[in-house]
PDB file of C-alpha atoms in Angstrom:
ATOM      1  CA  MET B 439      -0.016   0.011   0.014  1.00 55.00           C
ATOM      2  CA  LYS B 440       2.846   2.368   0.902  1.00 51.00           C
ATOM      3  CA  LYS B 441       4.478   1.664  -2.482  1.00 54.00           C
ATOM      4  CA  ILE B 442       1.249   2.530  -4.282  1.00 58.00           C
ATOM      5  CA  ILE B 443       0.877   5.786  -2.362  1.00 49.00           C
ATOM      6  CA  LEU B 444       4.531   6.649  -3.090  1.00 52.00           C
ATOM      7  CA  LEU B 445       4.050   5.882  -6.783  1.00 56.00           C
ATOM      8  CA  ILE B 446       0.946   8.081  -6.972  1.00 54.00           C
ATOM      9  CA  GLY B 447       2.898  10.877  -5.285  1.00 46.00           C
ATOM     10  CA  ILE B 448       5.751  10.608  -7.796  1.00 51.00           C
ATOM     11  CA  VAL B 449       3.318  10.648 -10.722  1.00 49.00           C
ATOM     12  CA  LEU B 450       1.583  13.758  -9.350  1.00 46.00           C
ATOM     13  CA  ILE B 451       4.930  15.544  -8.901  1.00 47.00           C
ATOM     14  CA  ILE B 452       6.034  14.645 -12.465  1.00 52.00           C
ATOM     15  CA  THR B 453       2.698  15.826 -13.869  1.00 50.00           C
ATOM     16  CA  SER B 454       2.860  19.066 -11.921  1.00 49.00           C
ATOM     17  CA  CYS B 455       6.454  19.716 -13.097  1.00 49.00           C
ATOM     18  CA  LYS B 456       5.500  19.109 -16.735  1.00 54.00           C
ATOM     19  CA  ARG B 457       2.502  21.490 -16.385  1.00 57.00           C
ATOM     20  CA  ASP B 458       4.719  24.190 -14.751  1.00 65.00           C
ATOM     21  CA  ASN B 459       7.347  23.814 -17.498  1.00 71.00           C
ATOM     22  CA  ALA B 460       4.733  24.135 -20.222  1.00 74.00           C
ATOM     23  CA  LEU B 461       3.366  27.260 -18.543  1.00 77.00           C
ATOM     24  CA  GLN B 462       6.805  28.925 -18.295  1.00 77.00           C
ATOM     25  CA  GLN B 463       7.545  28.067 -21.945  1.00 74.00           C
ATOM     26  CA  SER B 464       4.285  29.733 -23.027  1.00 76.00           C
ATOM     27  CA  ILE B 465       5.108  32.812 -20.990  1.00 87.00           C
ATOM     28  CA  ALA B 466       8.687  33.002 -22.306  1.00 73.00           C
ATOM     29  CA  LYS B 467       7.313  33.102 -25.875  1.00 76.00           C
ATOM     30  CA  ILE B 468       5.728  36.496 -25.063  1.00 84.00           C
ATOM     31  CA  ASN B 469       9.321  37.781 -25.265  1.00 78.00           C
ATOM     32  CA  THR B 470       9.008  41.298 -23.873  1.00 87.00           C
ATOM     33  CA  ASP B 471      11.937  43.524 -24.853  1.00 86.00           C
ATOM     34  CA  ILE B 472      12.695  46.605 -22.825  1.00 92.00           C
ATOM     35  CA  ALA B 473      15.424  49.269 -22.950  1.00 92.00           C
ATOM     36  CA  VAL B 474      16.286  50.653 -19.537  1.00 95.00           C
ATOM     37  CA  GLU B 475      16.829  54.385 -19.626  1.00 97.00           C
ATOM     38  CA  ARG B 476      19.724  55.328 -17.339  1.00 97.00           C
ATOM     39  CA  PHE B 477      18.603  58.820 -16.365  1.00 97.00           C
ATOM     40  CA  ASP B 478      20.914  58.699 -13.363  1.00 97.00           C
ATOM     41  CA  ARG B 479      23.874  58.635 -15.727  1.00 96.00           C
ATOM     42  CA  LEU B 480      22.473  61.141 -18.197  1.00 96.00           C
ATOM     43  CA  PHE B 481      21.876  63.663 -15.382  1.00 96.00           C
ATOM     44  CA  ALA B 482      25.306  63.063 -13.767  1.00 95.00           C
ATOM     45  CA  GLU B 483      27.141  63.539 -17.070  1.00 94.00           C
ATOM     46  CA  ALA B 484      25.029  66.453 -18.411  1.00 94.00           C
ATOM     47  CA  THR B 485      26.722  69.790 -19.090  1.00 94.00           C
ATOM     48  CA  SER B 486      25.031  73.185 -19.034  1.00 94.00           C
ATOM     49  CA  GLU B 487      24.606  72.821 -22.814  1.00 95.00           C
ATOM     50  CA  ASP B 488      23.045  69.333 -22.464  1.00 94.00           C
ATOM     51  CA  LEU B 489      20.556  70.271 -19.729  1.00 95.00           C
ATOM     52  CA  PRO B 490      17.827  71.848 -21.912  1.00 94.00           C
ATOM     53  CA  LYS B 491      17.682  68.734 -24.106  1.00 95.00           C
ATOM     54  CA  LEU B 492      17.580  66.475 -21.067  1.00 96.00           C
ATOM     55  CA  LYS B 493      14.729  68.493 -19.589  1.00 96.00           C
ATOM     56  CA  GLN B 494      12.872  68.260 -22.871  1.00 95.00           C
ATOM     57  CA  ALA B 495      13.335  64.454 -22.983  1.00 96.00           C
ATOM     58  CA  TYR B 496      12.413  63.981 -19.276  1.00 96.00           C
ATOM     59  CA  PRO B 497      10.155  66.877 -18.325  1.00 95.00           C
ATOM     60  CA  PHE B 498       8.586  64.877 -15.476  1.00 93.00           C
ATOM     61  CA  MET B 499      11.983  64.635 -13.771  1.00 95.00           C
ATOM     62  CA  PHE B 500      12.411  68.418 -13.421  1.00 95.00           C
ATOM     63  CA  SER B 501      10.202  70.592 -11.267  1.00 92.00           C
ATOM     64  CA  GLU B 502       9.437  73.874 -13.043  1.00 90.00           C
ATOM     65  CA  LYS B 503       9.877  75.848  -9.829  1.00 92.00           C
ATOM     66  CA  TYR B 504      13.638  75.264 -10.022  1.00 93.00           C
ATOM     67  CA  SER B 505      15.907  76.995 -12.511  1.00 93.00           C
ATOM     68  CA  ASP B 506      18.724  75.409 -14.503  1.00 94.00           C
ATOM     69  CA  SER B 507      21.246  76.771 -12.049  1.00 94.00           C
ATOM     70  CA  PHE B 508      19.627  74.688  -9.289  1.00 95.00           C
ATOM     71  CA  TRP B 509      19.970  71.465 -11.242  1.00 96.00           C
ATOM     72  CA  LEU B 510      23.535  72.230 -12.296  1.00 95.00           C
ATOM     73  CA  ALA B 511      24.503  73.018  -8.682  1.00 95.00           C
ATOM     74  CA  LYS B 512      22.870  69.785  -7.525  1.00 94.00           C
ATOM     75  CA  LYS B 513      24.746  67.578  -9.969  1.00 92.00           C
ATOM     76  CA  ALA B 514      28.024  69.309  -8.922  1.00 94.00           C
ATOM     77  CA  ASP B 515      27.357  68.740  -5.244  1.00 94.00           C
ATOM     78  CA  THR B 516      29.977  66.561  -3.575  1.00 94.00           C
ATOM     79  CA  LEU B 517      27.471  64.198  -2.003  1.00 92.00           C
ATOM     80  CA  GLN B 518      25.589  63.815  -5.279  1.00 94.00           C
ATOM     81  CA  ILE B 519      28.815  62.951  -7.077  1.00 95.00           C
ATOM     82  CA  GLN B 520      29.653  60.371  -4.430  1.00 96.00           C
ATOM     83  CA  LEU B 521      26.129  58.937  -4.736  1.00 95.00           C
ATOM     84  CA  PHE B 522      26.421  58.692  -8.508  1.00 96.00           C
ATOM     85  CA  ASN B 523      29.813  57.035  -8.362  1.00 96.00           C
ATOM     86  CA  GLU B 524      28.600  54.365  -5.954  1.00 97.00           C
ATOM     87  CA  VAL B 525      25.527  53.673  -8.119  1.00 97.00           C
ATOM     88  CA  ASP B 526      27.618  53.584 -11.273  1.00 96.00           C
ATOM     89  CA  LYS B 527      30.053  51.169  -9.657  1.00 96.00           C
ATOM     90  CA  THR B 528      27.289  48.809  -8.423  1.00 97.00           C
ATOM     91  CA  PHE B 529      25.256  49.007 -11.614  1.00 97.00           C
ATOM     92  CA  SER B 530      27.990  49.297 -14.247  1.00 94.00           C
ATOM     93  CA  VAL B 531      26.146  46.392 -15.947  1.00 93.00           C
ATOM     94  CA  PHE B 532      22.360  46.099 -15.834  1.00 94.00           C
ATOM     95  CA  ASN B 533      21.759  43.082 -18.070  1.00 94.00           C
ATOM     96  CA  ASP B 534      20.774  40.572 -15.378  1.00 95.00           C
ATOM     97  CA  ILE B 535      18.249  42.920 -13.777  1.00 96.00           C
ATOM     98  CA  GLU B 536      16.905  43.907 -17.194  1.00 96.00           C
ATOM     99  CA  THR B 537      16.317  40.192 -17.940  1.00 96.00           C
ATOM    100  CA  GLU B 538      14.462  39.752 -14.676  1.00 97.00           C
ATOM    101  CA  ILE B 539      12.268  42.783 -15.414  1.00 97.00           C
ATOM    102  CA  GLU B 540      11.502  41.413 -18.898  1.00 96.00           C
ATOM    103  CA  SER B 541      10.499  38.078 -17.351  1.00 97.00           C
ATOM    104  CA  LEU B 542       8.255  39.906 -14.852  1.00 97.00           C
ATOM    105  CA  PHE B 543       6.632  41.754 -17.726  1.00 97.00           C
ATOM    106  CA  ASN B 544       6.158  38.503 -19.686  1.00 96.00           C
ATOM    107  CA  HIS B 545       4.266  37.067 -16.711  1.00 97.00           C
ATOM    108  CA  LEU B 546       2.185  40.221 -16.259  1.00 97.00           C
ATOM    109  CA  LYS B 547       1.226  40.163 -19.961  1.00 96.00           C
ATOM    110  CA  TYR B 548       0.279  36.488 -19.656  1.00 96.00           C
ATOM    111  CA  TYR B 549      -2.008  36.960 -16.647  1.00 96.00           C
ATOM    112  CA  PHE B 550      -3.253  40.452 -17.548  1.00 96.00           C
ATOM    113  CA  GLN B 551      -3.630  40.857 -21.298  1.00 93.00           C
ATOM    114  CA  GLU B 552      -4.317  44.567 -20.943  1.00 94.00           C
ATOM    115  CA  PHE B 553      -0.831  45.139 -19.502  1.00 94.00           C
ATOM    116  CA  ASN B 554       1.556  47.205 -21.646  1.00 94.00           C
ATOM    117  CA  PRO B 555       5.211  47.457 -20.635  1.00 95.00           C
ATOM    118  CA  PRO B 556       6.093  50.940 -19.434  1.00 96.00           C
ATOM    119  CA  ARG B 557       9.295  52.915 -19.925  1.00 96.00           C
ATOM    120  CA  ILE B 558      11.857  51.889 -17.289  1.00 97.00           C
ATOM    121  CA  ILE B 559      13.838  54.851 -15.976  1.00 98.00           C
ATOM    122  CA  THR B 560      16.645  54.635 -13.368  1.00 98.00           C
ATOM    123  CA  VAL B 561      17.336  57.561 -11.026  1.00 97.00           C
ATOM    124  CA  THR B 562      18.868  58.396  -7.655  1.00 96.00           C
ATOM    125  CA  ASN B 563      16.643  59.876  -4.928  1.00 94.00           C
ATOM    126  CA  ASP B 564      18.964  60.558  -1.996  1.00 94.00           C
ATOM    127  CA  VAL B 565      18.305  57.104  -0.461  1.00 95.00           C
ATOM    128  CA  ARG B 566      14.628  57.698   0.173  1.00 95.00           C
ATOM    129  CA  TYR B 567      14.047  53.976   0.709  1.00 95.00           C
ATOM    130  CA  ARG B 568      10.333  54.328   1.244  1.00 94.00           C
ATOM    131  CA  ASN B 569      10.084  55.362  -2.412  1.00 94.00           C
ATOM    132  CA  LYS B 570      12.469  52.931  -4.101  1.00 97.00           C
ATOM    133  CA  VAL B 571      10.134  52.170  -6.954  1.00 97.00           C
ATOM    134  CA  ILE B 572       7.313  54.190  -8.536  1.00 96.00           C
ATOM    135  CA  VAL B 573       4.962  52.491 -10.999  1.00 96.00           C
ATOM    136  CA  THR B 574       2.503  54.161 -13.335  1.00 95.00           C
ATOM    137  CA  ASP B 575       0.740  52.884 -16.482  1.00 93.00           C
ATOM    138  CA  THR B 576       3.392  54.377 -18.748  1.00 95.00           C
ATOM    139  CA  ILE B 577       6.522  54.951 -16.649  1.00 96.00           C
ATOM    140  CA  THR B 578       8.322  52.999 -13.948  1.00 97.00           C
ATOM    141  CA  VAL B 579      11.045  54.749 -11.996  1.00 97.00           C
ATOM    142  CA  ILE B 580      13.677  52.782 -10.051  1.00 98.00           C
ATOM    143  CA  ALA B 581      15.897  54.659  -7.533  1.00 98.00           C
ATOM    144  CA  LEU B 582      19.148  52.683  -7.767  1.00 98.00           C
ATOM    145  CA  ASP B 583      20.758  54.312  -4.742  1.00 97.00           C
ATOM    146  CA  ASN B 584      18.436  52.187  -2.602  1.00 98.00           C
ATOM    147  CA  TYR B 585      19.929  48.940  -3.877  1.00 98.00           C
ATOM    148  CA  LEU B 586      23.651  49.219  -3.200  1.00 98.00           C
ATOM    149  CA  GLY B 587      23.852  46.253  -0.757  1.00 97.00           C
ATOM    150  CA  SER B 588      22.727  45.834   2.840  1.00 97.00           C
ATOM    151  CA  GLU B 589      26.171  46.679   4.291  1.00 96.00           C
ATOM    152  CA  HIS B 590      26.799  49.809   2.230  1.00 97.00           C
ATOM    153  CA  GLU B 591      28.093  52.791   4.169  1.00 96.00           C
ATOM    154  CA  PHE B 592      25.217  54.990   2.948  1.00 96.00           C
ATOM    155  CA  TYR B 593      22.831  52.856   4.978  1.00 97.00           C
ATOM    156  CA  SER B 594      24.660  52.830   8.322  1.00 95.00           C
ATOM    157  CA  SER B 595      21.932  54.904  10.033  1.00 95.00           C
ATOM    158  CA  ILE B 596      19.072  52.775   8.662  1.00 97.00           C
ATOM    159  CA  HIS B 597      17.610  49.954  10.823  1.00 96.00           C
ATOM    160  CA  LYS B 598      19.213  46.590  10.049  1.00 96.00           C
ATOM    161  CA  TYR B 599      15.880  44.884   9.175  1.00 96.00           C
ATOM    162  CA  ILE B 600      15.253  47.581   6.538  1.00 97.00           C
ATOM    163  CA  ARG B 601      18.698  47.673   5.028  1.00 97.00           C
ATOM    164  CA  ALA B 602      18.714  43.843   4.746  1.00 97.00           C
ATOM    165  CA  ASN B 603      16.605  44.271   1.598  1.00 97.00           C
ATOM    166  CA  LEU B 604      18.424  47.220   0.068  1.00 98.00           C
ATOM    167  CA  THR B 605      20.043  44.914  -2.449  1.00 98.00           C
ATOM    168  CA  LYS B 606      19.961  44.656  -6.240  1.00 97.00           C
ATOM    169  CA  GLU B 607      18.210  41.254  -5.948  1.00 97.00           C
ATOM    170  CA  GLN B 608      15.157  43.005  -4.540  1.00 98.00           C
ATOM    171  CA  ILE B 609      14.564  45.370  -7.479  1.00 98.00           C
ATOM    172  CA  VAL B 610      12.266  43.021  -9.426  1.00 98.00           C
ATOM    173  CA  VAL B 611      10.625  41.895  -6.148  1.00 98.00           C
ATOM    174  CA  ASN B 612       9.778  45.485  -5.286  1.00 98.00           C
ATOM    175  CA  LEU B 613       8.486  46.069  -8.808  1.00 98.00           C
ATOM    176  CA  ALA B 614       6.230  43.006  -8.531  1.00 98.00           C
ATOM    177  CA  GLY B 615       4.908  44.280  -5.206  1.00 98.00           C
ATOM    178  CA  GLU B 616       3.974  47.645  -6.689  1.00 97.00           C
ATOM    179  CA  TYR B 617       2.143  45.909  -9.555  1.00 97.00           C
ATOM    180  CA  ALA B 618       0.345  43.681  -7.080  1.00 97.00           C
ATOM    181  CA  LYS B 619      -1.056  46.804  -5.409  1.00 96.00           C
ATOM    182  CA  LYS B 620      -2.432  47.962  -8.761  1.00 95.00           C
ATOM    183  CA  TYR B 621      -4.250  44.712  -9.484  1.00 96.00           C
ATOM    184  CA  ILE B 622      -5.557  43.851  -6.004  1.00 96.00           C
ATOM    185  CA  TYR B 623      -8.969  45.060  -5.021  1.00 89.00           C
ATOM    186  CA  GLN B 624     -10.096  44.640  -1.454  1.00 83.00           C
ATOM    187  CA  GLN B 625     -12.574  46.405   0.840  1.00 84.00           C
ATOM    188  CA  PRO B 626     -10.960  48.676   3.478  1.00 86.00           C
ATOM    189  CA  LYS B 627      -9.023  46.543   5.953  1.00 87.00           C
ATOM    190  CA  LYS B 628     -10.735  46.295   9.335  1.00 93.00           C
ATOM    191  CA  THR B 629      -9.585  43.077  10.918  1.00 97.00           C
ATOM    192  CA  LEU B 630      -6.190  41.363  11.329  1.00 97.00           C
ATOM    193  CA  LEU B 631      -7.430  38.716   8.890  1.00 97.00           C
ATOM    194  CA  ASP B 632      -8.158  41.431   6.326  1.00 97.00           C
ATOM    195  CA  GLU B 633      -4.558  42.533   6.595  1.00 97.00           C
ATOM    196  CA  MET B 634      -3.244  38.968   6.384  1.00 97.00           C
ATOM    197  CA  ILE B 635      -5.271  38.121   3.267  1.00 97.00           C
ATOM    198  CA  TYR B 636      -4.368  41.385   1.560  1.00 97.00           C
ATOM    199  CA  PHE B 637      -0.612  40.749   1.943  1.00 98.00           C
ATOM    200  CA  GLY B 638      -1.197  37.036   1.252  1.00 98.00           C
ATOM    201  CA  LYS B 639      -2.580  38.132  -2.143  1.00 98.00           C
ATOM    202  CA  GLN B 640       0.490  40.263  -2.759  1.00 98.00           C
ATOM    203  CA  LEU B 641       2.828  37.428  -1.993  1.00 98.00           C
ATOM    204  CA  TYR B 642       0.850  34.914  -4.103  1.00 98.00           C
ATOM    205  CA  PHE B 643       0.922  37.456  -6.924  1.00 98.00           C
ATOM    206  CA  LYS B 644       4.714  37.379  -6.627  1.00 98.00           C
ATOM    207  CA  ASP B 645       4.620  33.578  -6.736  1.00 98.00           C
ATOM    208  CA  ALA B 646       2.939  33.857 -10.107  1.00 98.00           C
ATOM    209  CA  VAL B 647       4.875  36.728 -11.743  1.00 98.00           C
ATOM    210  CA  ILE B 648       8.413  36.212 -10.377  1.00 98.00           C
ATOM    211  CA  PRO B 649       8.653  32.399 -10.012  1.00 98.00           C
ATOM    212  CA  PHE B 650      12.405  32.662 -10.609  1.00 97.00           C
ATOM    213  CA  LYS B 651      12.775  34.276  -7.167  1.00 98.00           C
ATOM    214  CA  THR B 652      12.887  32.241  -3.941  1.00 98.00           C
ATOM    215  CA  ASP B 653      10.180  32.342  -1.306  1.00 98.00           C
ATOM    216  CA  ALA B 654      12.654  34.087   0.996  1.00 98.00           C
ATOM    217  CA  GLU B 655      13.321  36.799  -1.575  1.00 98.00           C
ATOM    218  CA  ARG B 656       9.598  37.302  -2.281  1.00 98.00           C
ATOM    219  CA  ILE B 657       8.783  38.036   1.363  1.00 98.00           C
ATOM    220  CA  GLY B 658      12.074  39.747   2.132  1.00 97.00           C
ATOM    221  CA  TYR B 659      13.386  37.152   4.605  1.00 98.00           C
ATOM    222  CA  SER B 660      16.779  35.617   4.927  1.00 97.00           C
ATOM    223  CA  PRO B 661      16.737  31.783   4.428  1.00 97.00           C
ATOM    224  CA  LYS B 662      17.116  31.408   8.198  1.00 97.00           C
ATOM    225  CA  GLN B 663      14.077  33.615   8.843  1.00 97.00           C
ATOM    226  CA  LEU B 664      12.005  31.692   6.303  1.00 98.00           C
ATOM    227  CA  ASN B 665      12.980  28.372   7.899  1.00 97.00           C
ATOM    228  CA  TRP B 666      11.917  29.714  11.283  1.00 97.00           C
ATOM    229  CA  ALA B 667       8.520  30.736   9.877  1.00 97.00           C
ATOM    230  CA  ILE B 668       8.049  27.270   8.302  1.00 97.00           C
ATOM    231  CA  ALA B 669       9.096  25.456  11.437  1.00 96.00           C
ATOM    232  CA  ASN B 670       6.782  27.506  13.626  1.00 95.00           C
ATOM    233  CA  GLU B 671       3.812  27.786  11.267  1.00 96.00           C
ATOM    234  CA  SER B 672       1.505  25.611  13.375  1.00 95.00           C
ATOM    235  CA  TYR B 673       2.362  27.534  16.520  1.00 94.00           C
ATOM    236  CA  ILE B 674       1.793  30.932  14.913  1.00 96.00           C
ATOM    237  CA  TRP B 675      -1.597  29.838  13.611  1.00 96.00           C
ATOM    238  CA  ARG B 676      -2.622  28.425  16.966  1.00 95.00           C
ATOM    239  CA  TYR B 677      -1.546  31.670  18.632  1.00 96.00           C
ATOM    240  CA  PHE B 678      -3.847  33.694  16.349  1.00 97.00           C
ATOM    241  CA  VAL B 679      -6.785  31.342  16.832  1.00 96.00           C
ATOM    242  CA  GLU B 680      -6.531  30.758  20.559  1.00 96.00           C
ATOM    243  CA  ARG B 681      -6.307  34.495  21.281  1.00 96.00           C
ATOM    244  CA  GLU B 682      -9.153  35.275  18.856  1.00 97.00           C
ATOM    245  CA  LEU B 683      -7.003  37.727  16.919  1.00 97.00           C
ATOM    246  CA  LEU B 684      -8.138  36.937  13.370  1.00 97.00           C
ATOM    247  CA  PHE B 685     -11.337  38.941  13.523  1.00 97.00           C
ATOM    248  CA  SER B 686     -10.058  41.553  15.948  1.00 97.00           C
ATOM    249  CA  THR B 687     -10.157  45.186  14.897  1.00 97.00           C
ATOM    250  CA  ASP B 688      -7.475  46.243  17.397  1.00 96.00           C
ATOM    251  CA  SER B 689      -5.439  48.908  15.545  1.00 95.00           C
ATOM    252  CA  LYS B 690      -2.260  47.782  17.275  1.00 96.00           C
ATOM    253  CA  LEU B 691      -2.239  44.345  15.641  1.00 97.00           C
ATOM    254  CA  PRO B 692      -0.829  45.354  12.216  1.00 97.00           C
ATOM    255  CA  GLY B 693       2.165  46.894  13.995  1.00 96.00           C
ATOM    256  CA  ARG B 694       2.744  43.594  15.807  1.00 96.00           C
ATOM    257  CA  PHE B 695       2.148  41.069  13.015  1.00 97.00           C
ATOM    258  CA  ILE B 696       1.981  42.785   9.588  1.00 97.00           C
ATOM    259  CA  ASN B 697       4.265  45.751   9.225  1.00 96.00           C
ATOM    260  CA  PRO B 698       8.021  45.425   8.557  1.00 95.00           C
ATOM    261  CA  ALA B 699       9.823  45.040  11.880  1.00 96.00           C
ATOM    262  CA  PRO B 700      12.947  43.411  13.309  1.00 95.00           C
ATOM    263  CA  PHE B 701      10.765  40.702  14.919  1.00 95.00           C
ATOM    264  CA  THR B 702       7.122  39.798  15.449  1.00 95.00           C
ATOM    265  CA  LYS B 703       5.643  40.916  18.776  1.00 94.00           C
ATOM    266  CA  PHE B 704       4.079  37.840  20.356  1.00 94.00           C
ATOM    267  CA  TYR B 705       5.052  39.339  23.731  1.00 90.00           C
ATOM    268  CA  LEU B 706       6.618  35.977  24.603  1.00 88.00           C
ATOM    269  CA  GLU B 707      10.198  36.295  25.698  1.00 81.00           C
ATOM    270  CA  GLU B 708      11.202  32.836  24.550  1.00 79.00           C
ATOM    271  CA  ILE B 709      10.349  33.389  20.850  1.00 88.00           C
ATOM    272  CA  ASP B 710      10.098  37.142  20.063  1.00 88.00           C
ATOM    273  CA  ALA B 711      13.853  37.629  19.634  1.00 88.00           C
ATOM    274  CA  ASP B 712      14.173  34.680  17.233  1.00 92.00           C
ATOM    275  CA  SER B 713      11.139  35.427  15.083  1.00 96.00           C
ATOM    276  CA  PRO B 714      11.208  37.464  11.883  1.00 97.00           C
ATOM    277  CA  GLY B 715       8.793  40.352  11.369  1.00 97.00           C
ATOM    278  CA  GLN B 716       5.643  40.264   9.226  1.00 97.00           C
ATOM    279  CA  LEU B 717       4.560  36.772  10.285  1.00 98.00           C
ATOM    280  CA  GLY B 718       0.931  37.819   9.749  1.00 98.00           C
ATOM    281  CA  GLN B 719       1.852  38.365   6.083  1.00 98.00           C
ATOM    282  CA  TYR B 720       3.489  34.951   5.977  1.00 98.00           C
ATOM    283  CA  ILE B 721       0.436  33.139   7.353  1.00 98.00           C
ATOM    284  CA  GLY B 722      -1.820  35.112   4.985  1.00 98.00           C
ATOM    285  CA  TRP B 723       0.355  33.908   2.138  1.00 98.00           C
ATOM    286  CA  GLN B 724      -0.098  30.285   3.148  1.00 98.00           C
ATOM    287  CA  ILE B 725      -3.901  30.760   3.416  1.00 98.00           C
ATOM    288  CA  VAL B 726      -4.067  32.226  -0.109  1.00 98.00           C
ATOM    289  CA  ARG B 727      -1.843  29.459  -1.432  1.00 98.00           C
ATOM    290  CA  ALA B 728      -4.183  26.872   0.089  1.00 97.00           C
ATOM    291  CA  TYR B 729      -7.215  28.695  -1.386  1.00 98.00           C
ATOM    292  CA  MET B 730      -5.701  28.664  -4.887  1.00 98.00           C
ATOM    293  CA  LYS B 731      -4.792  24.995  -4.568  1.00 97.00           C
ATOM    294  CA  GLN B 732      -8.263  24.009  -3.411  1.00 97.00           C
ATOM    295  CA  ASN B 733     -10.355  26.183  -5.744  1.00 97.00           C
ATOM    296  CA  ASP B 734     -10.535  26.595  -9.526  1.00 96.00           C
ATOM    297  CA  VAL B 735      -9.911  30.355  -9.568  1.00 97.00           C
ATOM    298  CA  SER B 736      -7.695  32.446 -11.851  1.00 97.00           C
ATOM    299  CA  LEU B 737      -5.039  34.735 -10.436  1.00 97.00           C
ATOM    300  CA  LYS B 738      -6.948  37.767 -11.712  1.00 96.00           C
ATOM    301  CA  ASP B 739     -10.201  36.669 -10.023  1.00 97.00           C
ATOM    302  CA  MET B 740      -8.479  35.742  -6.730  1.00 97.00           C
ATOM    303  CA  LEU B 741      -7.060  39.263  -6.448  1.00 97.00           C
ATOM    304  CA  ILE B 742     -10.569  40.732  -6.199  1.00 96.00           C
ATOM    305  CA  LYS B 743     -12.065  38.115  -3.876  1.00 96.00           C
ATOM    306  CA  SER B 744     -13.171  39.230  -0.415  1.00 95.00           C
ATOM    307  CA  THR B 745     -11.422  38.144   2.757  1.00 96.00           C
ATOM    308  CA  GLU B 746     -14.552  36.165   3.690  1.00 96.00           C
ATOM    309  CA  ASP B 747     -14.701  34.388   0.353  1.00 96.00           C
ATOM    310  CA  ILE B 748     -11.072  33.265   0.548  1.00 97.00           C
ATOM    311  CA  PHE B 749     -11.098  32.302   4.232  1.00 96.00           C
ATOM    312  CA  ASN B 750     -14.467  30.480   4.142  1.00 96.00           C
ATOM    313  CA  ASN B 751     -13.455  28.474   1.047  1.00 96.00           C
ATOM    314  CA  THR B 752     -10.063  27.418   2.376  1.00 95.00           C
ATOM    315  CA  LYS B 753      -9.254  24.429   4.502  1.00 92.00           C
ATOM    316  CA  PHE B 754      -6.016  25.839   5.758  1.00 92.00           C
ATOM    317  CA  LYS B 755      -3.848  23.429   7.722  1.00 89.00           C
ATOM    318  CA  PRO B 756      -0.491  24.827   8.880  1.00 90.00           C
ATOM    319  CA  ARG B 757       2.594  22.695   8.555  1.00 81.00           C
ATOM    320  CA  LYS B 758       3.580  20.957  11.758  1.00 74.00           C
TER     321      LYS B 758
END
């Protein structure tokens, strides 16, 4: 009997792998081709004679309330020169990241036929890490000075849990996250479960559109942090259920379980220090994954399902 069960399992795995390979081959045939516009370089290298043409080509990058002398003084500023030099050193070659962005766009076009690839423009923004990526229908702006590496000297005053993801590997992950926000529709979040499902949708969206990234990269964990979440999944779920937190509207809960943080606040001395932040997002991700596995629903349709619909139609069982 055990041999039969094992054989069935192997057949299912092989079938699933073949199906996944066929899907990725279909997506690859879309063959999106982009040309990244390195505005950061164009601005750093512009002379007073070049500036009018640059402003004409990129009017949205120059506020009209500032004169040419302001922009010329800015590009000549010592700190700006240092910033450009560090960006240019880290991103002297952009081919690998460009390939990842093209793959992301292939997947977006496959799942959302109305999607049209925007212009991709790279800039620096004085390490405003809360605005690393800006996405519109026609233009996507990537601030490269936010991706110089977690140990870069520019980030010494930034909390360790934030700078851990200020790496070039996170560029396409952040892009996917911004597109997820555009395609997700959900009623205003009231309960902890609302928050969990919303971010679970974001993370499942990343599963679909950047399958070449690891689970750890998609959620912004280190491999060690992801392993901790997997190992303690059952405990985390039990904690939420036993304390009746899922349907609570306590405004403090997102800060404890959803928002980026150095650790999750269970208020239990023995585990808080070891836990990664955002474990509410992680559990929401597993709920949405279970929902998609158990229901015949497209990615596009799932993104607009209500919290109640997803939760009530999911038999979620955490890993033990």
